[in-house]
mmCIF file of C-alpha atoms in Angstrom:
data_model
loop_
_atom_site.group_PDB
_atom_site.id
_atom_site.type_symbol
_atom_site.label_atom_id
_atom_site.label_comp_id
_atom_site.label_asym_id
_atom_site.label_seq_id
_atom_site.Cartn_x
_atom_site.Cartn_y
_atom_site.Cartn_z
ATOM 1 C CA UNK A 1 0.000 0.000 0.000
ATOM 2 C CA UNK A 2 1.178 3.784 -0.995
ATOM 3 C CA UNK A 3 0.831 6.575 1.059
ATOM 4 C CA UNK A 4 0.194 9.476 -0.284
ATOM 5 C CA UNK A 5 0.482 13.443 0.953
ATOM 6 C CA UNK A 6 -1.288 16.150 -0.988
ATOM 7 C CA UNK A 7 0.664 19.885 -1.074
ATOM 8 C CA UNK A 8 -0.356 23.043 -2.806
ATOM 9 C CA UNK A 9 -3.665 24.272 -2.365
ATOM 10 C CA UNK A 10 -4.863 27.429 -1.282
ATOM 11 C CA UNK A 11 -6.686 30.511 -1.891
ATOM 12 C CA UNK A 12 -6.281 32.012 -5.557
ATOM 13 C CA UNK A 13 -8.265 34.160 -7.736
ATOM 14 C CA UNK A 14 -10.750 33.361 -10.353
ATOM 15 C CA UNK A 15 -9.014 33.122 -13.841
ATOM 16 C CA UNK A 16 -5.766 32.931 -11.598
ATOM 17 C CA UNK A 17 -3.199 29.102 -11.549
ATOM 18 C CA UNK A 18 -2.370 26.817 -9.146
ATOM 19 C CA UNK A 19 -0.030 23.475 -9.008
ATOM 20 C CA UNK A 20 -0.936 20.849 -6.826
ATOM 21 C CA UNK A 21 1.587 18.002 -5.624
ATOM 22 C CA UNK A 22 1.018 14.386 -4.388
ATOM 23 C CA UNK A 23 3.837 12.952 -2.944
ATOM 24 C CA UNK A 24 3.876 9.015 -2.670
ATOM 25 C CA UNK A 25 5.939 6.489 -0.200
ATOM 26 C CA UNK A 26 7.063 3.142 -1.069
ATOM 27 C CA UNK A 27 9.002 1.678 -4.105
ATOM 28 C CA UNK A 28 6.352 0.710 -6.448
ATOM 29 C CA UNK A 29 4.966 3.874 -6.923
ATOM 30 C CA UNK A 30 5.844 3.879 -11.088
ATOM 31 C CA UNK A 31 3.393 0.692 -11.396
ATOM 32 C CA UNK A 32 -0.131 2.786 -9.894
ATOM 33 C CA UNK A 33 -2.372 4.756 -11.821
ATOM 34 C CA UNK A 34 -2.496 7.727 -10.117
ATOM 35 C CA UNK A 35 -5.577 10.459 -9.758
ATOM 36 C CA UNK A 36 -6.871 13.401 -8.157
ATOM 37 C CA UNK A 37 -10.568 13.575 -6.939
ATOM 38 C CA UNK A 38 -12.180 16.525 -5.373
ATOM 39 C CA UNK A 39 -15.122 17.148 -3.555
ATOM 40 C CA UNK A 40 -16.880 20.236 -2.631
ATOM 41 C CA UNK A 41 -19.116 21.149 0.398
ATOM 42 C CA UNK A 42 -22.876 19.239 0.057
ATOM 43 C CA UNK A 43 -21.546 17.645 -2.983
ATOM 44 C CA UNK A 44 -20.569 14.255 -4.647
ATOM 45 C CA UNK A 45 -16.759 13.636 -4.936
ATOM 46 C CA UNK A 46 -15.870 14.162 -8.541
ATOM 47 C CA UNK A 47 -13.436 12.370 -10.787
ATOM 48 C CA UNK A 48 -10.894 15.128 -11.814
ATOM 49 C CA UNK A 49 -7.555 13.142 -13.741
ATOM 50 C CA UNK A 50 -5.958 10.120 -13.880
ATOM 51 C CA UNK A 51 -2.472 9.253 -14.907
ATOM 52 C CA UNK A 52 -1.416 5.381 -15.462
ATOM 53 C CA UNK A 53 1.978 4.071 -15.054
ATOM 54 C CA UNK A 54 2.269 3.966 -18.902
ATOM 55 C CA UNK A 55 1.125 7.977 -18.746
ATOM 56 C CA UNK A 56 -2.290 7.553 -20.512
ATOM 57 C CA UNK A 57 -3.892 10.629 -18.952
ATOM 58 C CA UNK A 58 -7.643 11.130 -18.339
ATOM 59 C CA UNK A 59 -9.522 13.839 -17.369
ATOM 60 C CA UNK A 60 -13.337 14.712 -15.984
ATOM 61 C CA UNK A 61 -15.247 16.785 -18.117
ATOM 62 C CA UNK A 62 -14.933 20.087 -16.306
ATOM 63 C CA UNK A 63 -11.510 20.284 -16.058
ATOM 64 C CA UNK A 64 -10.659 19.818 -19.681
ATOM 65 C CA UNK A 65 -8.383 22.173 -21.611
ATOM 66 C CA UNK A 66 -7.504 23.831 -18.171
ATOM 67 C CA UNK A 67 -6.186 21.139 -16.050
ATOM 68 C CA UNK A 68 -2.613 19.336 -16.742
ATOM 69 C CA UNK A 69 -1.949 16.046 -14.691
ATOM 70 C CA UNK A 70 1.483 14.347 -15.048
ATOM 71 C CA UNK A 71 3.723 12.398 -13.107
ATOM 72 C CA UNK A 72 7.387 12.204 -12.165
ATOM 73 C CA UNK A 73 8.455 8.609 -11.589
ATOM 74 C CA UNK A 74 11.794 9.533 -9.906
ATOM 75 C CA UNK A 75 10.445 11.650 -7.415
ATOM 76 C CA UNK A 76 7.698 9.175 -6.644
ATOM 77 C CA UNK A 77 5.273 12.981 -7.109
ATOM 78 C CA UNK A 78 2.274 13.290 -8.965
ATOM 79 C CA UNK A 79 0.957 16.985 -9.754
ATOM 80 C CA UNK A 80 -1.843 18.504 -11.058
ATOM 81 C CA UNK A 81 -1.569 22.095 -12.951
ATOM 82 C CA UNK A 82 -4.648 23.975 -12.959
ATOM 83 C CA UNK A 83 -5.298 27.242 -14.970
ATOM 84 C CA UNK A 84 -8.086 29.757 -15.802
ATOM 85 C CA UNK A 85 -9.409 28.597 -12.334
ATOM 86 C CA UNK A 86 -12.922 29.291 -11.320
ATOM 87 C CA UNK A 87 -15.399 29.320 -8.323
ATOM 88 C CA UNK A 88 -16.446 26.143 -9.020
ATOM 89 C CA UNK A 89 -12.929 24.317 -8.636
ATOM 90 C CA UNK A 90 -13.255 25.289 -4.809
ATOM 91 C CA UNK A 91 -12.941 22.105 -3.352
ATOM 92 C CA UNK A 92 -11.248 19.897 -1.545
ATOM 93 C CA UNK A 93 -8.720 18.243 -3.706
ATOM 94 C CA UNK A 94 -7.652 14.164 -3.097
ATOM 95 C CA UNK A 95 -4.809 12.243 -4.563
ATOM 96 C CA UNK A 96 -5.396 8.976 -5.062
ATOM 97 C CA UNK A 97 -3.081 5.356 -6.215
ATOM 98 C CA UNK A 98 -4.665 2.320 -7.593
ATOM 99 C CA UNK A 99 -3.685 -0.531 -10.147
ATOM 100 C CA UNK A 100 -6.153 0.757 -12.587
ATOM 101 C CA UNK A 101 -8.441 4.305 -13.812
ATOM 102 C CA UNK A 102 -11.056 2.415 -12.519
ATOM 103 C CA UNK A 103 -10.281 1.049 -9.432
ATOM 104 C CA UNK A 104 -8.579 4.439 -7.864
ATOM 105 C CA UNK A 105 -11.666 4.901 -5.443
ATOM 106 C CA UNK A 106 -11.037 1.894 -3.852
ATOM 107 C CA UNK A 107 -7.279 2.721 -3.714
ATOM 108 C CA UNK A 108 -4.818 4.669 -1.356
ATOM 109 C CA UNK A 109 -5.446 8.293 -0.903
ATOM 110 C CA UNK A 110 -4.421 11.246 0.837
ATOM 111 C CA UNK A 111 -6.051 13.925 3.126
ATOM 112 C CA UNK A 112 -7.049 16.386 0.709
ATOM 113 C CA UNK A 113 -5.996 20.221 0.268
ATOM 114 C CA UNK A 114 -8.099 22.596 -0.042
ATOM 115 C CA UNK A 115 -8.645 24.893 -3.141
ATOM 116 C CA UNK A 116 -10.370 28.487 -2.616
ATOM 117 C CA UNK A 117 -10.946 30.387 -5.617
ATOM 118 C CA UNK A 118 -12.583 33.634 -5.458
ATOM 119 C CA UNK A 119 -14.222 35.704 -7.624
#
């Protein structure tokens, strides 16, 4: 099992960038798909992108064209550029590690950080 430790998040305003960071323990971490997930208050968690070991990338519907995910296998560190941010990215963001794009719920995950934009 990976652990996994979210960094980056804060307050930022709309149209304005952020980079968010997942740092991962243990060995194997080149062999996960890893993801980010975010939820925000009195809603669902949402899938946001998805990056498997072989870097086939994914990403939710909202967040295309303004989110980057990618991966850096030698510092075990998954980020997650955003741009153009707006109100509606405030959430909580997760980072999540599974074998497969599918099966990252039920993976390892992090505690979140939270993302504030403003308008």
């Amino acid at each position: 099992q990976v652990q996994l430790a979210e960094f980056g998040g804060g307050l930022v305003q709309a149209g304005g960038s952020l980079r968010l960071s997942c740092a991962a323990s243990g060995r194997t971490f080149s062999r996960y798909t890893m993801g980010w997930f975010r939820q925000a208050p009195g809603k669902e968690r949402e899938f946001v992108a998805a990056i498997t070991w072989s870097k086939t990338i994914s990403y939710g519907d909202s967040v295309k064209g303004r989110f980057t995910i990618s991966r850096d296998n030698t510092k075990n560190t998954v980020y997650l550029q955003m741009i153009s941010l707006k109100p509606d990215d405030t959430a909580v963001y997760y980072c999540a590690a599974g074998e497969h794009i599918g099966t990252l719920a039920k993976g390892s995950w992090g505690q979140g950080t939270q993302v504030t934009v403003s308008s």
